[in-house]
Amino acid sequence: MFVKVNSKRCQGHNRCGSLAPELFDTDEFGMAFPLYHEMLPPELEEKARLAADNCPEYAVLLKK
Amino acid sequence: MDETKPVEDWTTDFNIFDPQYSRDPAPFWSEIRQTCPIAHTGRNGGLYMTTSYNDAQRLVRETDILSNRQISIAPMQADKDLLADYHTEVNPPITMDPPESIAVRRLILPFFSVKAVEKHRPYTEALCHQLIDGFIDQGECDAAEDYAQQITPRVIAHMLGIDETRNEEFVSWVRGLIEDGFSDFDARRDNLKAMTTFFQDMIEERRRYPTGDYISDLITKDIDGAPLTDKIIVNLCVLLLIAGIDTTWSSIGSSLFHMATHDHDRKRLASEPGLFPSAIEELLRFYAPVSPGRIAMKDLEYNGITIKKGERMMMNFPAANRDPAQFENPDEVILDREQNRHVAFGIGHHRCAGSNLARMEMDAALRIWFERIPDFTLTDPGAVTWSTGQVRGARRVPVKF
């Protein structure tokens, strides 16, 4: 699984960063970016799903 | 038109000031959502209101048509006159639209990043303890008046770098503005005037002796090379007050009301502190306080209705948060809800800039309350009161412990 943040949709709610700090960080304006660009280790997939399921802007994207 | 006459049809004549609606609006939202999800009323000078999650998600992105220029549904023309010296026509960036609002938002967002707001946690926690010290031996207090409403103005004062010795004075202006000021124009004018004079003096002082606080930092910033004017700095300070005080105290007060009235949730949260993060999101969803307005800059055709230029729309985020199409068992508080795309802080470009600060305050206020007062119930359910209008929350929550 790969994880991406659609920066055009992200508004800095930080739901992904608080649910999955291993996977996301925020810039000085609070906008999210992913920490992994390569395939996620399987143990982090559940966290990635949680982050995607809680983003009110539908900005966290998962790709198989 | 008689604004207080009883409502016959909630889809064509809703009344957000109806006492029963203030106590529990969810059944009204449910009725509207099922029959005509974008309701209209001739009250309050004419107003539309969304009730579904999907409509809120879509309409909030129509920023070219649905403008933030008028976010209050009870326009206070008076403010403009009173603040003629300070007001730039708008209260940036909340009453601006993109793209102009982008640069102004970028000025303030760094103050509200997760890391930046964590710096205010030790102050917030010490304050919560100090407030509880004041009433814990009495075995009762008002969780809203004596606790929630005491926290947020002081945290904002702390963020603004206000001299501790003037803190009480500052808090009384803020409360005068927010509470009495809503219905009493003289109180509103006097408190606003006191506040803007106060900020103007602070700006001059910070120019001479910068301290690294919010105002000192704003002084050093620019928009496209032009330094910020005193007007905009004063307005950004006033915005922090208006947006950051009764909103967050509503969420804290409503959360404590919930816990005082739901034994199972109270016991569960007290014994499983690991639930705090999801519980806070769930309480934000269920008791979301804020419904900002929009004004149509041109006609908008949407789902078979026409919102005409100049008509107003209330983005009812609290109602979106109860939409069964988005949330399973929406009218139930589920402390460990796993999927929760709630929109308590709004969505799209105008997402509440202070959401991280509000979350930190809620987290500190609730954790410390539960640490010290894990078991509490209402003293008198009939004495609980709710604010109404665009910021809804529990205002009196007398509890015993």
Coordinates of C-alpha atoms in Angstrom, one line a residue:
Chain A
M1 CA 0.0 0.0 0.0
F2 CA 1.1 3.6 -0.8
V3 CA -0.2 6.7 0.9
K4 CA -0.5 10.2 -0.6
V5 CA -1.9 13.5 0.5
N6 CA -3.8 15.6 -2.1
S7 CA -2.3 19.0 -1.2
K8 CA -5.1 20.8 -3.2
R9 CA -7.7 19.3 -0.8
C10 CA -5.7 19.3 2.5
Q11 CA -6.8 22.2 4.7
G12 CA -4.7 21.3 7.7
H13 CA -7.2 19.6 10.0
N14 CA -4.3 17.3 11.2
R15 CA -6.5 14.3 11.7
C16 CA -4.0 12.1 9.8
G17 CA -1.0 13.5 11.8
S18 CA -2.7 12.8 15.1
L19 CA -3.9 9.3 14.2
A20 CA -0.8 8.2 12.3
P21 CA 2.2 10.3 13.4
E22 CA 4.5 7.7 11.9
L23 CA 3.0 8.4 8.4
F24 CA 2.2 12.1 8.3
D25 CA 3.8 15.4 9.4
T26 CA 2.6 19.0 8.8
D27 CA 4.4 22.0 7.4
E28 CA 4.5 25.4 9.2
F29 CA 1.0 26.2 7.9
G30 CA -0.3 23.0 9.3
M31 CA -0.7 21.3 5.9
A32 CA 0.0 17.5 5.8
F33 CA 2.6 15.6 3.9
P34 CA 3.4 11.9 3.9
L35 CA 6.6 10.6 5.5
Y36 CA 6.7 7.5 3.4
H37 CA 7.0 7.7 -0.4
E38 CA 7.8 4.0 -0.8
M39 CA 5.5 1.1 -0.1
L40 CA 4.3 1.0 3.5
P41 CA 5.4 -1.7 5.8
P42 CA 2.3 -4.0 6.4
E43 CA 2.1 -3.1 10.0
L44 CA 1.3 0.5 9.2
E45 CA -1.4 -0.2 6.7
E46 CA -4.1 -0.2 9.3
K47 CA -3.0 3.3 10.5
A48 CA -3.0 4.6 7.0
R49 CA -6.6 3.4 6.6
L50 CA -7.6 5.1 9.8
A51 CA -6.0 8.4 8.6
A52 CA -7.9 8.1 5.3
D53 CA -11.2 7.3 7.0
N54 CA -11.0 10.3 9.2
C55 CA -9.9 13.1 6.8
P56 CA -12.9 15.5 6.5
E57 CA -11.4 16.8 3.2
Y58 CA -10.9 13.3 1.6
A59 CA -7.3 14.4 1.0
V60 CA -5.6 11.2 2.2
L61 CA -5.3 8.7 -0.6
L62 CA -4.4 5.1 -0.4
K63 CA -3.1 3.1 -3.4
K64 CA -2.7 -0.6 -3.5
Chain B
M1 CA -42.9 39.6 10.4
D2 CA -43.2 38.1 13.9
E3 CA -39.9 36.4 14.4
T4 CA -41.2 34.5 17.5
K5 CA -44.4 33.0 16.2
P6 CA -44.5 29.2 16.4
V7 CA -43.0 27.3 13.5
E8 CA -45.6 25.4 11.3
D9 CA -43.2 23.9 8.8
W10 CA -39.5 23.6 9.6
T11 CA -38.5 23.3 5.9
T12 CA -40.0 26.6 4.9
D13 CA -40.0 28.6 8.2
F14 CA -37.3 27.3 10.5
N15 CA -36.3 29.2 13.6
I16 CA -32.9 28.7 15.0
F17 CA -33.9 30.8 18.0
D18 CA -36.8 28.5 19.0
P19 CA -36.2 27.3 22.6
Q20 CA -36.9 23.7 21.8
Y21 CA -34.5 23.8 18.9
S22 CA -31.8 25.3 21.1
R23 CA -32.1 22.5 23.6
D24 CA -32.0 19.7 21.0
P25 CA -31.9 20.6 17.3
A26 CA -31.2 17.1 16.1
P27 CA -34.8 16.0 15.7
F28 CA -35.6 19.1 13.6
W29 CA -32.5 18.5 11.4
S30 CA -33.6 15.0 10.8
E31 CA -37.1 16.1 9.8
I32 CA -35.7 18.7 7.4
R33 CA -33.1 16.4 5.9
Q34 CA -35.7 13.8 5.0
T35 CA -38.1 16.2 3.3
C36 CA -36.2 19.1 2.0
P37 CA -32.5 19.1 3.0
I38 CA -31.9 22.7 2.2
A39 CA -34.5 24.6 4.3
H40 CA -35.5 28.2 4.0
T41 CA -37.0 30.7 6.4
G42 CA -38.3 34.2 6.0
R43 CA -37.2 34.9 9.6
N44 CA -33.9 36.8 10.3
G45 CA -34.2 38.7 7.0
G46 CA -34.4 35.4 5.0
L47 CA -32.0 32.5 5.2
Y48 CA -31.2 29.1 3.8
M49 CA -29.8 26.3 5.9
T50 CA -28.1 23.1 4.9
T51 CA -28.7 19.9 6.9
S52 CA -27.0 17.1 5.0
Y53 CA -23.3 16.2 5.1
N54 CA -23.0 16.0 1.3
D55 CA -24.5 19.5 0.7
A56 CA -22.1 21.0 3.3
Q57 CA -19.2 19.3 1.5
R58 CA -20.2 20.6 -1.9
L59 CA -21.5 24.1 -1.1
V60 CA -18.5 25.0 1.0
R61 CA -16.4 24.7 -2.1
E62 CA -18.5 27.2 -4.1
T63 CA -16.4 30.0 -2.8
D64 CA -16.8 32.1 -5.9
I65 CA -20.5 32.3 -5.4
L66 CA -21.1 31.7 -1.7
S67 CA -19.0 34.3 -0.1
N68 CA -17.7 34.7 3.5
R69 CA -18.2 38.4 3.4
Q70 CA -21.2 38.0 5.7
I71 CA -20.7 35.1 8.1
S72 CA -23.1 36.5 10.7
I73 CA -26.8 35.8 10.0
A74 CA -27.7 38.7 12.3
P75 CA -25.6 41.4 10.6
M76 CA -24.2 43.9 13.0
Q77 CA -24.0 47.0 10.9
A78 CA -23.2 48.8 14.0
D79 CA -19.8 47.3 14.2
K80 CA -18.7 48.9 11.0
D81 CA -19.8 52.3 12.2
L82 CA -18.2 51.9 15.6
L83 CA -15.0 50.6 14.2
A84 CA -14.7 53.0 11.3
D85 CA -11.2 53.8 12.3
Y86 CA -10.1 50.3 12.6
H87 CA -12.3 48.3 10.3
T88 CA -11.1 47.7 6.8
E89 CA -14.6 46.8 5.6
V90 CA -13.9 43.2 6.5
N91 CA -12.6 41.1 9.4
P92 CA -9.7 39.3 7.7
P93 CA -9.4 36.5 6.8
I94 CA -12.7 35.0 8.0
T95 CA -14.8 37.5 6.1
M96 CA -12.7 37.4 3.0
D97 CA -12.8 35.0 0.1
P98 CA -10.0 33.2 -1.7
P99 CA -7.7 34.1 -3.4
E100 CA -7.4 37.3 -1.3
S101 CA -7.8 35.5 2.0
I102 CA -5.0 33.0 1.3
A103 CA -2.2 35.4 2.2
V104 CA -3.9 36.5 5.4
R105 CA -4.6 33.0 6.5
R106 CA -0.9 32.2 5.9
L107 CA 0.0 35.0 8.3
I108 CA -1.8 33.4 11.2
L109 CA -1.7 29.7 10.5
P110 CA 1.9 29.2 11.9
F111 CA 0.6 30.4 15.4
F112 CA -1.9 27.6 15.4
S113 CA 0.2 24.6 14.2
V114 CA 0.2 21.6 16.5
K115 CA 3.7 22.4 17.7
A116 CA 2.9 26.1 18.3
V117 CA -0.2 25.4 20.3
E118 CA 1.6 22.8 22.5
K119 CA 3.7 25.6 23.9
H120 CA 0.5 26.9 25.6
R121 CA -0.4 23.6 27.1
P122 CA 1.5 24.0 30.4
Y123 CA -0.2 27.4 31.0
T124 CA -3.6 25.8 30.1
E125 CA -3.1 22.8 32.4
A126 CA -2.0 25.0 35.4
L127 CA -5.0 27.2 34.8
C128 CA -7.4 24.2 34.8
H129 CA -5.9 23.0 38.1
Q130 CA -6.2 26.4 39.6
L131 CA -9.9 26.7 38.7
I132 CA -10.7 23.3 40.1
D133 CA -8.8 24.2 43.3
G134 CA -11.2 27.1 43.7
F135 CA -14.4 24.9 43.8
I136 CA -13.4 21.3 44.5
D137 CA -13.9 21.5 48.3
Q138 CA -17.5 22.9 47.8
G139 CA -18.5 19.6 46.2
E140 CA -20.4 21.5 43.5
C141 CA -19.8 24.1 40.7
D142 CA -21.1 25.2 37.4
A143 CA -19.0 23.2 34.9
A144 CA -19.7 25.8 32.2
E145 CA -19.6 29.1 34.1
D146 CA -16.9 28.3 36.6
Y147 CA -14.7 26.1 34.4
A148 CA -15.2 26.1 30.6
Q149 CA -15.9 29.8 30.4
Q150 CA -12.9 30.7 32.6
I151 CA -10.4 28.8 30.5
T152 CA -10.7 30.0 26.9
P153 CA -10.4 33.8 27.4
R154 CA -7.4 33.4 29.6
V155 CA -5.6 31.1 27.1
I156 CA -6.2 33.7 24.4
A157 CA -4.9 36.4 26.7
H158 CA -1.9 34.3 27.3
M159 CA -1.4 33.7 23.6
L160 CA -1.7 37.4 22.9
G161 CA 1.0 38.1 25.5
I162 CA -1.3 40.2 27.7
D163 CA 0.2 41.4 30.9
E164 CA -1.2 39.2 33.7
T165 CA -2.1 42.1 35.8
R166 CA -4.6 43.3 33.1
N167 CA -5.9 39.8 32.5
E168 CA -9.1 40.3 34.6
E169 CA -9.9 43.5 32.8
F170 CA -9.3 41.9 29.4
V171 CA -11.6 38.9 30.3
S172 CA -14.4 41.2 31.4
W173 CA -14.2 43.1 28.0
V174 CA -14.3 39.8 26.1
R175 CA -17.2 38.5 28.1
G176 CA -19.0 41.8 27.8
L177 CA -18.6 41.7 24.1
I178 CA -19.6 38.1 23.6
E179 CA -22.3 37.8 26.2
D180 CA -24.0 41.1 26.8
G181 CA -22.9 42.5 23.5
F182 CA -25.1 40.1 21.5
S183 CA -28.3 41.8 22.5
D184 CA -27.0 45.1 23.9
F185 CA -25.4 47.4 21.3
D186 CA -24.1 49.9 23.9
A187 CA -22.2 47.1 25.7
R188 CA -20.9 45.8 22.4
R189 CA -19.7 49.2 21.4
D190 CA -18.0 50.0 24.7
N191 CA -16.3 46.7 25.0
L192 CA -15.1 46.7 21.4
K193 CA -13.8 50.2 21.8
A194 CA -11.9 49.3 25.0
M195 CA -10.4 46.3 23.2
T196 CA -9.3 48.1 20.1
T197 CA -7.7 50.9 22.1
F198 CA -6.0 48.3 24.2
F199 CA -4.6 46.5 21.1
Q200 CA -3.5 49.7 19.5
D201 CA -1.5 50.6 22.6
M202 CA -0.1 47.1 22.7
I203 CA 1.0 47.4 19.0
E204 CA 2.9 50.6 19.8
E205 CA 4.5 49.0 22.8
R206 CA 5.5 45.9 20.9
R207 CA 7.0 48.0 18.1
R208 CA 9.4 49.5 20.7
Y209 CA 9.9 46.3 22.8
P210 CA 9.1 43.2 20.8
T211 CA 8.5 40.1 23.0
G212 CA 8.1 37.4 20.5
D213 CA 4.3 37.1 21.1
Y214 CA 1.5 37.1 18.5
I215 CA 1.5 40.9 18.1
S216 CA 5.3 41.3 18.0
D217 CA 5.4 38.7 15.3
L218 CA 2.6 40.2 13.2
I219 CA 4.4 43.5 13.2
T220 CA 7.3 41.9 11.4
K221 CA 5.2 40.2 8.7
D222 CA 4.2 41.5 5.3
I223 CA 1.8 40.7 2.5
D224 CA 3.6 40.9 -0.9
G225 CA 6.2 43.1 0.6
A226 CA 3.8 45.6 2.2
P227 CA 4.0 45.6 6.1
L228 CA 0.8 45.0 7.9
T229 CA -1.1 48.1 8.9
D230 CA -2.2 48.6 12.5
K231 CA -5.8 48.2 11.3
I232 CA -5.2 44.7 10.1
I233 CA -3.2 43.7 13.3
V234 CA -6.1 45.0 15.5
N235 CA -8.6 43.1 13.4
L236 CA -6.5 39.9 13.6
C237 CA -6.5 40.3 17.4
V238 CA -10.2 40.9 17.6
L239 CA -10.8 37.9 15.3
L240 CA -8.8 35.7 17.8
L241 CA -11.2 36.8 20.5
I242 CA -14.4 36.4 18.6
A243 CA -13.4 33.1 17.0
G244 CA -11.5 31.5 19.9
I245 CA -13.5 32.1 23.0
D246 CA -17.2 31.1 23.1
T247 CA -16.7 28.5 20.4
T248 CA -14.3 26.4 22.5
W249 CA -16.0 27.1 25.8
S250 CA -19.2 25.8 24.2
S251 CA -17.4 22.5 23.3
I252 CA -15.9 22.1 26.7
G253 CA -19.2 23.0 28.5
S254 CA -21.2 20.6 26.3
S255 CA -18.7 17.8 26.8
L256 CA -19.0 18.1 30.5
F257 CA -22.8 18.3 30.2
H258 CA -22.7 15.0 28.3
M259 CA -20.5 13.3 30.8
A260 CA -22.6 14.5 33.7
T261 CA -25.7 13.1 32.1
H262 CA -24.3 9.8 30.7
D263 CA -23.1 7.5 33.4
H264 CA -21.8 4.8 31.1
D265 CA -19.6 7.2 29.0
R266 CA -18.4 9.0 32.1
K267 CA -17.3 5.8 33.8
R268 CA -15.8 4.5 30.6
L269 CA -13.7 7.6 30.0
A270 CA -12.6 7.8 33.6
S271 CA -11.3 4.2 33.5
E272 CA -9.9 4.2 29.9
P273 CA -7.9 7.4 29.5
G274 CA -6.6 6.0 26.2
L275 CA -10.0 6.9 24.8
F276 CA -9.5 10.7 25.1
P277 CA -8.4 11.4 21.5
S278 CA -11.3 9.6 19.9
A279 CA -13.8 10.7 22.6
I280 CA -12.8 14.4 22.0
E281 CA -13.4 14.0 18.2
E282 CA -16.8 12.3 18.9
L283 CA -17.8 15.1 21.4
L284 CA -16.8 17.7 18.8
R285 CA -18.9 15.9 16.2
F286 CA -22.0 15.5 18.4
Y287 CA -22.0 18.9 20.0
A288 CA -20.4 20.9 17.2
P289 CA -21.1 24.5 18.1
V290 CA -20.5 26.6 14.9
S291 CA -22.7 27.3 11.9
P292 CA -21.2 30.1 9.8
G293 CA -23.1 32.0 7.2
R294 CA -22.4 32.7 3.5
I295 CA -23.9 35.3 1.2
A296 CA -24.5 34.6 -2.5
M297 CA -22.6 36.9 -4.8
K298 CA -24.6 35.7 -7.8
D299 CA -27.4 33.3 -8.4
L300 CA -26.6 29.7 -7.6
E301 CA -28.6 26.7 -9.1
Y302 CA -28.2 23.8 -6.8
N303 CA -30.3 20.6 -6.6
G304 CA -33.3 22.2 -8.1
I305 CA -33.3 25.3 -6.0
T306 CA -32.1 28.8 -6.9
I307 CA -30.2 30.8 -4.3
K308 CA -30.4 34.3 -5.5
K309 CA -27.7 36.9 -5.4
G310 CA -27.8 38.6 -2.0
E311 CA -29.5 35.7 -0.2
R312 CA -27.8 34.1 2.7
M313 CA -27.1 30.5 3.6
M314 CA -26.1 29.0 6.9
M315 CA -23.6 26.2 6.6
N316 CA -25.0 23.9 9.3
F317 CA -21.9 21.9 10.1
P318 CA -23.5 20.6 13.4
A319 CA -26.4 19.1 11.3
A320 CA -24.0 17.6 8.8
N321 CA -22.4 15.8 11.7
R322 CA -25.7 14.0 12.4
D323 CA -26.4 12.9 8.9
P324 CA -27.1 9.1 8.8
A325 CA -25.8 9.0 5.3
Q326 CA -22.3 9.7 6.6
F327 CA -22.3 8.5 10.2
E328 CA -23.6 5.2 11.6
N329 CA -26.0 5.8 14.5
P330 CA -25.4 9.6 14.2
D331 CA -27.5 10.5 17.3
E332 CA -25.4 8.3 19.6
V333 CA -22.2 9.3 21.2
I334 CA -19.7 6.5 20.6
L335 CA -16.5 7.3 22.4
D336 CA -14.3 5.0 20.3
R337 CA -16.0 5.8 16.9
E338 CA -13.4 4.7 14.3
Q339 CA -14.6 6.5 11.2
N340 CA -15.3 10.1 12.0
R341 CA -14.9 12.6 9.2
H342 CA -16.8 15.2 11.3
V343 CA -16.9 18.8 10.1
A344 CA -17.1 20.6 13.5
F345 CA -14.3 23.0 12.4
G346 CA -15.8 23.6 9.0
I347 CA -14.3 22.3 5.8
G348 CA -12.7 23.7 2.7
H349 CA -10.7 26.9 2.5
H350 CA -12.1 28.4 5.7
R351 CA -11.4 25.5 8.0
C352 CA -11.1 27.0 11.5
A353 CA -7.6 28.3 11.7
G354 CA -7.5 27.7 15.5
S355 CA -8.7 24.0 15.5
N356 CA -5.4 22.7 16.9
L357 CA -5.6 25.3 19.8
A358 CA -9.3 24.3 20.5
R359 CA -8.4 20.6 20.5
M360 CA -5.5 21.2 22.9
E361 CA -7.7 23.3 25.2
M362 CA -10.4 20.6 25.2
D363 CA -7.9 17.9 25.8
A364 CA -6.3 19.7 28.8
A365 CA -9.7 20.8 30.2
L366 CA -11.3 17.3 30.1
R367 CA -8.3 15.3 31.1
I368 CA -7.6 17.4 34.2
W369 CA -11.3 17.5 35.1
F370 CA -11.5 13.7 34.9
E371 CA -8.2 13.3 36.8
R372 CA -9.6 15.3 39.7
I373 CA -13.4 14.9 39.4
P374 CA -14.0 11.5 37.8
D375 CA -17.5 11.2 39.1
F376 CA -20.1 14.0 38.8
T377 CA -23.8 14.4 38.0
L378 CA -26.1 17.3 37.3
T379 CA -27.4 19.1 40.4
D380 CA -30.6 20.2 38.7
P381 CA -31.3 19.1 35.1
G382 CA -33.8 22.0 34.8
A383 CA -31.1 24.6 35.4
V384 CA -29.1 23.6 32.3
T385 CA -29.2 26.3 29.6
W386 CA -28.0 26.4 26.0
S387 CA -26.9 29.3 23.8
T388 CA -28.7 29.6 20.6
G389 CA -28.0 30.9 17.1
Q390 CA -24.7 30.4 15.3
V391 CA -22.6 29.2 18.3
R392 CA -24.5 26.6 20.2
G393 CA -23.4 25.1 23.5
A394 CA -24.2 24.4 27.1
R395 CA -24.0 27.7 29.1
R396 CA -25.0 26.5 32.6
V397 CA -24.2 23.1 33.8
P398 CA -24.5 22.9 37.6
V399 CA -22.9 19.7 38.8
K400 CA -22.2 18.0 42.1
F401 CA -19.4 15.6 42.9

